[in-house]
PDB file of C-alpha atoms in Angstrom:
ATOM      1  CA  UNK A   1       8.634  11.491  10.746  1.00  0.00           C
ATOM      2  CA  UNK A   2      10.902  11.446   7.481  1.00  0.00           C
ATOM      3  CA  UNK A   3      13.755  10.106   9.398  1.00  0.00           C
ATOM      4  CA  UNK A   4      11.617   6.792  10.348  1.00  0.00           C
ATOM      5  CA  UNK A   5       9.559   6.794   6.881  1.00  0.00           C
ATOM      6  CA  UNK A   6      12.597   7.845   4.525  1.00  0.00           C
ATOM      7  CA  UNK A   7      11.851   6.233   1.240  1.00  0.00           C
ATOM      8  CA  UNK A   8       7.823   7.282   1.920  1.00  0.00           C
ATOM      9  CA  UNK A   9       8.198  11.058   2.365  1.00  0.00           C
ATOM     10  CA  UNK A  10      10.974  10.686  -0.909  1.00  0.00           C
ATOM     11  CA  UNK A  11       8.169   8.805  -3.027  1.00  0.00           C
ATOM     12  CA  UNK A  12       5.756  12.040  -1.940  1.00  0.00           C
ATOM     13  CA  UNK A  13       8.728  15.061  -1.966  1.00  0.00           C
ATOM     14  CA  UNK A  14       9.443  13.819  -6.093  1.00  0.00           C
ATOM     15  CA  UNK A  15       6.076  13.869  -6.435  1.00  0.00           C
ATOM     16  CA  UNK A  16       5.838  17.211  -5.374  1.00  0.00           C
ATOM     17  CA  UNK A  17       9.133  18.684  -7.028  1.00  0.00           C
ATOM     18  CA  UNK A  18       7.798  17.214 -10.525  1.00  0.00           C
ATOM     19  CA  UNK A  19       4.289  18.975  -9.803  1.00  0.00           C
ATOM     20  CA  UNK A  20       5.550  22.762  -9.225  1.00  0.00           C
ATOM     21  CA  UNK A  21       8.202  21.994 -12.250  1.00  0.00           C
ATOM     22  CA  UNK A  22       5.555  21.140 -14.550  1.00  0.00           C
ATOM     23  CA  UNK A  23       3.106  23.697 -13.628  1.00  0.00           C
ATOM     24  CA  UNK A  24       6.413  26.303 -14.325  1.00  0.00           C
ATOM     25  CA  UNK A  25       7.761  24.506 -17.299  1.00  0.00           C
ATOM     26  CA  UNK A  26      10.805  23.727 -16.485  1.00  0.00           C
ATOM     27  CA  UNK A  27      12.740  20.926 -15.518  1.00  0.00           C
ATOM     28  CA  UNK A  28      13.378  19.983 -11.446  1.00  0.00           C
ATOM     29  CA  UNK A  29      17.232  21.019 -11.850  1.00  0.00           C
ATOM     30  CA  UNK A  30      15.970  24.124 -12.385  1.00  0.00           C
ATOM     31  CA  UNK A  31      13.276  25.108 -10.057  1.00  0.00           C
ATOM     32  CA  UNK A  32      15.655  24.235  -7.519  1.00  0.00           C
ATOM     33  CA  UNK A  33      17.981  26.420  -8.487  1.00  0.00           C
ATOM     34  CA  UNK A  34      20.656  23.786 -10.152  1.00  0.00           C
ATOM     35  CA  UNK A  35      22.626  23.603 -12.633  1.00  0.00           C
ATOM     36  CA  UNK A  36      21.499  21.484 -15.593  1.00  0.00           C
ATOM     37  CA  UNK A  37      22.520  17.796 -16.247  1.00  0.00           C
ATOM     38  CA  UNK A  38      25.651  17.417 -18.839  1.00  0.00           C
ATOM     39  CA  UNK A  39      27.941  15.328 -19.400  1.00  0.00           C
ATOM     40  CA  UNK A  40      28.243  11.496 -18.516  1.00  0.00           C
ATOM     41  CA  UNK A  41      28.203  10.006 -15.891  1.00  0.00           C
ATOM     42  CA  UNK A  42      30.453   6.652 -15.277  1.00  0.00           C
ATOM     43  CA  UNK A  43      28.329   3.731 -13.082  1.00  0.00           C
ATOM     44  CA  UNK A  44      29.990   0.739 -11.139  1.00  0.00           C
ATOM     45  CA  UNK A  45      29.303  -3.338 -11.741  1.00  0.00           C
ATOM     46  CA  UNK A  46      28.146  -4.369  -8.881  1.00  0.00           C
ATOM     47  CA  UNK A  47      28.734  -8.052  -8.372  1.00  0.00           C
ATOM     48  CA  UNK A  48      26.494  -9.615  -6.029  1.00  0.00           C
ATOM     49  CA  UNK A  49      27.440 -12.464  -3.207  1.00  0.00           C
ATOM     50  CA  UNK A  50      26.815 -15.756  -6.220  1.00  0.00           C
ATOM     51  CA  UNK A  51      27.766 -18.877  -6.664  1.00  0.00           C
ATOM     52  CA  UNK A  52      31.673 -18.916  -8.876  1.00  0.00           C
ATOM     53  CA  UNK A  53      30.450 -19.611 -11.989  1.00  0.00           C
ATOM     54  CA  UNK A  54      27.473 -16.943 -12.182  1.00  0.00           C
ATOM     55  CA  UNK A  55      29.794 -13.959 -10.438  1.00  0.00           C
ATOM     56  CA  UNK A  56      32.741 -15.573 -13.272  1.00  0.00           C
ATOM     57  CA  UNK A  57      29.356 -14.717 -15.675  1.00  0.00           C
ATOM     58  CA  UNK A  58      28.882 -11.383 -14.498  1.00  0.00           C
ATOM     59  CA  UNK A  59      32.379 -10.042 -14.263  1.00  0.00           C
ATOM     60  CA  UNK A  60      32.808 -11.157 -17.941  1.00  0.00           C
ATOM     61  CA  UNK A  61      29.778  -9.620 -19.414  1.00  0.00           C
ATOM     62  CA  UNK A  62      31.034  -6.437 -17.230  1.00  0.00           C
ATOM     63  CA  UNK A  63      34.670  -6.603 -18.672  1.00  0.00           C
ATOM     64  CA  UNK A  64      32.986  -6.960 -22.022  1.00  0.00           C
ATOM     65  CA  UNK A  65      30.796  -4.226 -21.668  1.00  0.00           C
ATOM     66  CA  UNK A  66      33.538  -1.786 -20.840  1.00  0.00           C
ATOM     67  CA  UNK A  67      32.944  -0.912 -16.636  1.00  0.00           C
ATOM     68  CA  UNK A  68      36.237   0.265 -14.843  1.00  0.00           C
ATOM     69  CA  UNK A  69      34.114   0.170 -11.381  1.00  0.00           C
ATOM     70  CA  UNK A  70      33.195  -2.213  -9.390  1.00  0.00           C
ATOM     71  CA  UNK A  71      31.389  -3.456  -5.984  1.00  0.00           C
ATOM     72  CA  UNK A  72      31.301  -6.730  -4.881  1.00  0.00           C
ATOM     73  CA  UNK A  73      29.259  -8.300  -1.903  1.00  0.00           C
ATOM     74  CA  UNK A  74      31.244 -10.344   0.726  1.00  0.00           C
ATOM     75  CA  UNK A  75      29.332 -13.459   1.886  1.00  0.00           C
ATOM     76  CA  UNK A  76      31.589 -14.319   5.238  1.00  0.00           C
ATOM     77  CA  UNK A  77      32.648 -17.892   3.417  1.00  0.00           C
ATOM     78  CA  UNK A  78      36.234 -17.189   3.436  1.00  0.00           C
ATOM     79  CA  UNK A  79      36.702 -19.952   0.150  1.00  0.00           C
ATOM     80  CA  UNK A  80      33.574 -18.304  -1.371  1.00  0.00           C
ATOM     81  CA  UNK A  81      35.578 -14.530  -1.277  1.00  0.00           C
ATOM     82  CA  UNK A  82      38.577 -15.978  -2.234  1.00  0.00           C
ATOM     83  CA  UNK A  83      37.058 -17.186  -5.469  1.00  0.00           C
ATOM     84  CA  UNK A  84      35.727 -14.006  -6.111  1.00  0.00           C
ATOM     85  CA  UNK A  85      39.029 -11.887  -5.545  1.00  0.00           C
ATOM     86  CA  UNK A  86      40.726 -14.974  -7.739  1.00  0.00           C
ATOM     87  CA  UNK A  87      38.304 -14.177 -11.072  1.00  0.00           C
ATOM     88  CA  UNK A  88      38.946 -10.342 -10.479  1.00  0.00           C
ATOM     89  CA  UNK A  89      42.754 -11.254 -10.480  1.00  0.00           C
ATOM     90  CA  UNK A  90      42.057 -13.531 -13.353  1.00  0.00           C
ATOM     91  CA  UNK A  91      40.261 -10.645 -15.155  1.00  0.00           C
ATOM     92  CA  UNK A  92      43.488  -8.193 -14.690  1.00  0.00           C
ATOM     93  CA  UNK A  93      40.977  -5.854 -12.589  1.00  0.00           C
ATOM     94  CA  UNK A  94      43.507  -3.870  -9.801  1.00  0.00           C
ATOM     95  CA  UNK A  95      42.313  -3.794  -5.922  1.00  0.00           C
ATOM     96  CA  UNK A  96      41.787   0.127  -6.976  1.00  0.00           C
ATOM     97  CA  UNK A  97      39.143  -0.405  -9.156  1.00  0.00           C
ATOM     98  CA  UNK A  98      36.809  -2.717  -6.535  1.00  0.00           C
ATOM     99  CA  UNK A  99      35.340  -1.608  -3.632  1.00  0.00           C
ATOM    100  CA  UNK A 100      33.745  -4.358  -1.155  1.00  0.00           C
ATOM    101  CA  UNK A 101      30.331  -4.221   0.693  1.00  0.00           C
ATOM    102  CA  UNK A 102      30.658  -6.152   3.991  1.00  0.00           C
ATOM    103  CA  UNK A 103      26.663  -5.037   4.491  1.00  0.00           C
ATOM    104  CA  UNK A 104      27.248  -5.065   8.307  1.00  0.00           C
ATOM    105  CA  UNK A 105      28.847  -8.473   8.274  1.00  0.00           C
ATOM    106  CA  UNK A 106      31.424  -8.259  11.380  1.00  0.00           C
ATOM    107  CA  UNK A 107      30.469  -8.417  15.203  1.00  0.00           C
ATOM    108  CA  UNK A 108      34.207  -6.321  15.272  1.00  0.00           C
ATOM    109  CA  UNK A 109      37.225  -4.527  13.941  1.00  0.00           C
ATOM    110  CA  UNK A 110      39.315  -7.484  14.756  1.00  0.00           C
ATOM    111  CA  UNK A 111      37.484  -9.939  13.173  1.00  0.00           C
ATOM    112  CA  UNK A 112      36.760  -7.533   9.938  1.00  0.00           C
ATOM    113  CA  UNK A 113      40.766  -7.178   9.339  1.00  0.00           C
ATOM    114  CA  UNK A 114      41.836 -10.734  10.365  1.00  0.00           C
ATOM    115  CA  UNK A 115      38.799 -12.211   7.485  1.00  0.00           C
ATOM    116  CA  UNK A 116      40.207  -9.224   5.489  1.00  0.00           C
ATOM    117  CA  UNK A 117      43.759  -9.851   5.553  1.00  0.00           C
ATOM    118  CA  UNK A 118      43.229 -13.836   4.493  1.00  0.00           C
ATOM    119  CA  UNK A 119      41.367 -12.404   1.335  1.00  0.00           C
ATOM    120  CA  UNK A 120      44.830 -10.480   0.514  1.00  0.00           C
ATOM    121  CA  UNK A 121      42.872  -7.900  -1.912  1.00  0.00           C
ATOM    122  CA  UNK A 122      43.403  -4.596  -1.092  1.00  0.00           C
ATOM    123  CA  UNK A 123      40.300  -2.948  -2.031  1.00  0.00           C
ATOM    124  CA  UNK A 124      39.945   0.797  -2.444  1.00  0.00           C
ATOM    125  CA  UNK A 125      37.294   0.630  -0.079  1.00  0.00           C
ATOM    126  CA  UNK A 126      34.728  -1.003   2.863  1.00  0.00           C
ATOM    127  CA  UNK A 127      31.368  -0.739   2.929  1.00  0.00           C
ATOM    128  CA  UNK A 128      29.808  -0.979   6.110  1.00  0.00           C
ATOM    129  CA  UNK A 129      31.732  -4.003   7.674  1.00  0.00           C
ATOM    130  CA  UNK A 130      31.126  -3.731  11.446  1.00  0.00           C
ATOM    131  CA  UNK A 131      27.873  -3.690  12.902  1.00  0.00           C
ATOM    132  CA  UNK A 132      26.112   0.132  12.011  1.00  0.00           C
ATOM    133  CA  UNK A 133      27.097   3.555  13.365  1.00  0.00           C
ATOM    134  CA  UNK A 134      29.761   1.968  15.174  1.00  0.00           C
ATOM    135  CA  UNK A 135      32.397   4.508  14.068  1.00  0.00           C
ATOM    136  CA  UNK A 136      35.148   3.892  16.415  1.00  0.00           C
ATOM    137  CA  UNK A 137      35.469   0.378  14.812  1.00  0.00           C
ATOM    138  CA  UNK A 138      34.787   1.551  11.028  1.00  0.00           C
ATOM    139  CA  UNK A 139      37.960   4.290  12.188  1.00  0.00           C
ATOM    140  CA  UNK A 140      39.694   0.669  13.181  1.00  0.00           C
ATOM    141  CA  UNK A 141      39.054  -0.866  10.266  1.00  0.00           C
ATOM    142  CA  UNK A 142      40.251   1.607   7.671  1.00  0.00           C
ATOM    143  CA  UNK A 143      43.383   2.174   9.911  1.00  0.00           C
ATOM    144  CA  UNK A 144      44.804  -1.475   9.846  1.00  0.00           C
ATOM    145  CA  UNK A 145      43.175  -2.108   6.226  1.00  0.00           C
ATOM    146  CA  UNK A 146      44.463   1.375   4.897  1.00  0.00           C
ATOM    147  CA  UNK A 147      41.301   1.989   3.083  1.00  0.00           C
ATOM    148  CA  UNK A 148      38.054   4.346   2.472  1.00  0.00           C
ATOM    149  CA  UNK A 149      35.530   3.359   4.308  1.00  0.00           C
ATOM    150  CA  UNK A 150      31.827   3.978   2.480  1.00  0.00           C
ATOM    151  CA  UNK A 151      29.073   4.996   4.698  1.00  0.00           C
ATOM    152  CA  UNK A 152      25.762   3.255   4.110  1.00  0.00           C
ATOM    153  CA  UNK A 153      23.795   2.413   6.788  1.00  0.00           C
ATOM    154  CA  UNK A 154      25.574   4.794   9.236  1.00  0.00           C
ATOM    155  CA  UNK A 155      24.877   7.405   7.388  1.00  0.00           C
ATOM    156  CA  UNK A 156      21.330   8.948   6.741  1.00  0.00           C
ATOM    157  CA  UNK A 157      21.166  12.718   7.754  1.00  0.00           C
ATOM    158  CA  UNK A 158      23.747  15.542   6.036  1.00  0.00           C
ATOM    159  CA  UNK A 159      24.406  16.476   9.559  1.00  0.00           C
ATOM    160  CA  UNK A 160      25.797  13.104  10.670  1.00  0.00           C
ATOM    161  CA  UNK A 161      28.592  13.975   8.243  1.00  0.00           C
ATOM    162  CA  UNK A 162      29.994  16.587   9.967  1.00  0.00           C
ATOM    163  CA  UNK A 163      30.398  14.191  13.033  1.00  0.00           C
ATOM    164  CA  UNK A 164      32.065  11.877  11.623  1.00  0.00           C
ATOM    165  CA  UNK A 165      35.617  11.487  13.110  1.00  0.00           C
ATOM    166  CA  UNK A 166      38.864  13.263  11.088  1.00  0.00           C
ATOM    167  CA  UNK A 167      41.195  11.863   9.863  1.00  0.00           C
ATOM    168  CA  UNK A 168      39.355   9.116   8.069  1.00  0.00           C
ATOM    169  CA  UNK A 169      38.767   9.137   4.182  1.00  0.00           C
ATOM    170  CA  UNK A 170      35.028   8.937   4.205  1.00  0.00           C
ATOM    171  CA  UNK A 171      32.660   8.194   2.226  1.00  0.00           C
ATOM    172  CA  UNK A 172      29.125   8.655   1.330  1.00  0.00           C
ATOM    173  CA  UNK A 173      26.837   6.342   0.260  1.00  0.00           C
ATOM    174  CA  UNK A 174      24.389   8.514  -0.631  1.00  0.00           C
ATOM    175  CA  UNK A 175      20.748   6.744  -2.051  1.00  0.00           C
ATOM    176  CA  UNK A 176      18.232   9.331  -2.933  1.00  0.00           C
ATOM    177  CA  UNK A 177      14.908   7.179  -1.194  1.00  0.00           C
ATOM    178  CA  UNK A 178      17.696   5.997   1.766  1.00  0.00           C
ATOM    179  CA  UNK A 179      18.145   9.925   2.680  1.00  0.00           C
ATOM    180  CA  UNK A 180      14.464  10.489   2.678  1.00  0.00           C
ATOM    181  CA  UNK A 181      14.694  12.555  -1.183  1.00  0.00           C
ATOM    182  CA  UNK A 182      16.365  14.776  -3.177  1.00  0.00           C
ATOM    183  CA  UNK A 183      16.651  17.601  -0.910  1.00  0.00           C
ATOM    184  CA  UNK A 184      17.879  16.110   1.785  1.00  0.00           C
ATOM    185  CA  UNK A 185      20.209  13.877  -0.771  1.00  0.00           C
ATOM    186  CA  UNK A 186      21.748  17.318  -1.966  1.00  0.00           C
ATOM    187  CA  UNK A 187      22.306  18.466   1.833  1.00  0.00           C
ATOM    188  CA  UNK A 188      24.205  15.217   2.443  1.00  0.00           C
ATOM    189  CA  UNK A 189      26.616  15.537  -0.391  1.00  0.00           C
ATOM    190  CA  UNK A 190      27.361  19.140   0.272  1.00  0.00           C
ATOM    191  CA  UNK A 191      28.443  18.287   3.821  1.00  0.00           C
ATOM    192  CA  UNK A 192      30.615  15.859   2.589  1.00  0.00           C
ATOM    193  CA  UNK A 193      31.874  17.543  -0.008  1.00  0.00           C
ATOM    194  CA  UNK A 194      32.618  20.564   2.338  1.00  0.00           C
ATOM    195  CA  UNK A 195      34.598  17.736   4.334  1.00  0.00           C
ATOM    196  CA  UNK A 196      36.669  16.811   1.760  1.00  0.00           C
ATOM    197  CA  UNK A 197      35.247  13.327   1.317  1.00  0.00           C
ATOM    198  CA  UNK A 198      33.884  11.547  -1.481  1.00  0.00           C
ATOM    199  CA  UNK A 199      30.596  10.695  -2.553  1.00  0.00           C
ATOM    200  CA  UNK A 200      29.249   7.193  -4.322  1.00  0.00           C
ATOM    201  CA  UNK A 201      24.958   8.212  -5.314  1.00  0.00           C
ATOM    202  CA  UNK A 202      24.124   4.665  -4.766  1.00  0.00           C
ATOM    203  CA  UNK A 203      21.162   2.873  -6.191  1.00  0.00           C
ATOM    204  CA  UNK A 204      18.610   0.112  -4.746  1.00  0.00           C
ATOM    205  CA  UNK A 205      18.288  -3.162  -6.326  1.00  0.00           C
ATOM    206  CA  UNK A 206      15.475  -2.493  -8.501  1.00  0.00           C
ATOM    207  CA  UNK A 207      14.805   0.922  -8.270  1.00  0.00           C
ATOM    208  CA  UNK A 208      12.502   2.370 -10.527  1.00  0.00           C
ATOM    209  CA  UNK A 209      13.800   4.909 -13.678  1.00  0.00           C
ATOM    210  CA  UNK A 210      12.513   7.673 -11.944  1.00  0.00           C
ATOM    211  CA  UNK A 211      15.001   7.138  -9.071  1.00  0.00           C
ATOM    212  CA  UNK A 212      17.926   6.764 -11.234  1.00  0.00           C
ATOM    213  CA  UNK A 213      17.174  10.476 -12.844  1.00  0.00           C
ATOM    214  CA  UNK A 214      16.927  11.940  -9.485  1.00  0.00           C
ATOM    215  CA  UNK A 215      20.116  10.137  -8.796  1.00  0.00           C
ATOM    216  CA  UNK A 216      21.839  11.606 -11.587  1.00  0.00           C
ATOM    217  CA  UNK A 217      20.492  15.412 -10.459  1.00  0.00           C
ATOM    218  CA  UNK A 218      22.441  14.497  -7.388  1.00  0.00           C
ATOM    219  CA  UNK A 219      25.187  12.989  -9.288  1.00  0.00           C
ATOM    220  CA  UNK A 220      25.772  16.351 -11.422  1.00  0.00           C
ATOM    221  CA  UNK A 221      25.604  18.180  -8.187  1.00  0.00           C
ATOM    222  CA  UNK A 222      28.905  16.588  -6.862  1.00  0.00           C
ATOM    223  CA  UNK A 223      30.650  15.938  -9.757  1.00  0.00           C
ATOM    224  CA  UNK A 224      33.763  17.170  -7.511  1.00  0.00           C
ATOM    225  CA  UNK A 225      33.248  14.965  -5.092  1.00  0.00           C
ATOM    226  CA  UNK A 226      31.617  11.866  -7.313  1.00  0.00           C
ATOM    227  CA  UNK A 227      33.468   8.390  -7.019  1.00  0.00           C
ATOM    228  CA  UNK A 228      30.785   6.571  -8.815  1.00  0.00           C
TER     229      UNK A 228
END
């Protein structure tokens, strides 16, 4: 039932955590046993698939403001991309610093690296750019593009992560109301932390504040492991 009504049971399972910690006093970290949150935490600017002159917006108010992160949405308009991957250039951000969401755009592999290698960008890493779960081309892709690929879609249970095929450098896209809540969020970036891959704690657009603190108990929890 959680695994087909994720984001419901999460909305009832925080309710429930922030019940039994206020009834003990104490914050959720550490009813369940956690450390507490310190430190910062460093987020990525994610740029979303706009027209030039509002992503050229963006990325400037983003440079401005000081991110060394950053996401950007491919559209599948090869001059569209290029733009994009031109302003980053222009901006004197590095392929290393940008990852690219794909959001399920390629039927295959071979079409994923051929639009790919016309964008000449090497991005630290791919999310999601063949059709979901479909792991022997996601293995494709990061072989020819020489990448990370970043689990999304394909990725909703902590024991899918052990699955996943070696040799790969995974990794998790882990959302807290995606995994179906916190606990299950925590299980997911232990696995892949015990795998030796990294973990993004991802955000929806528009989630509300009390998402974004149960990302960050998540966030503290993998600190090893955290990309962004």
């Amino acid at each position: 039932s959680i695994d087909l009504n994720p984001a419901a049971w999460c909305a009832v399972e925080l309710a429930l955590l922030d019940l039994f910690a206020r009834r003990e006093a104490v914050s959720v970290e550490e009813l369940l046993g956690l450390e507490p949150l310190t430190g910062e935490f460093s987020y990525t600017a994610v740029l979303g698939d706009s027209p030039p002159e509002v992503f050229e917006a963006m990325l400037a108010r983003y440079v401005a403001t000081g991110f060394e992160q950053y996401k950007i949405k491919l559209g599948g308009r090869s001059a569209h991309d290029r733009a994009k991957v031109a302003a980053l250039r222009a901006a004197g951000i590095a392929p290393g610093q940008v990852r690219a969401d794909a959001n399920n755009l390629f039927r295959s592999a071979r079409d994923a690296v051929r639009y790919l290698d016309h964008l000449d960008f090497p991005f630290s890493g791919l999310e999601e750019p063949v059709e979901a779960r479909d792991l022997e081309g996601l293995c494709a892709v990061a072989r020819a593009c020489d990448c990370a690929i970043v689990l999304d879609e394909s990725l909703t249970r902590a024991e899918e992560v052990e699955a996943l095929p070696a040799g790969i450098p995974w990794i998790a896209n882990v959302r807290v109301s995606k995994m179906g809540g916190l606990l299950r969020s925590i299980a997911t970036a232990d696995a892949a932390a015990r795998c030796g891959y990294g973990v993004i704690v991802g955000a929806h657009v528009g989630e509300t504040s009390l998402l974004s603190r149960a990302a960050l108990t998540v966030a503290h929890r993998c600190r090893d492991s955290l990309l962004g």
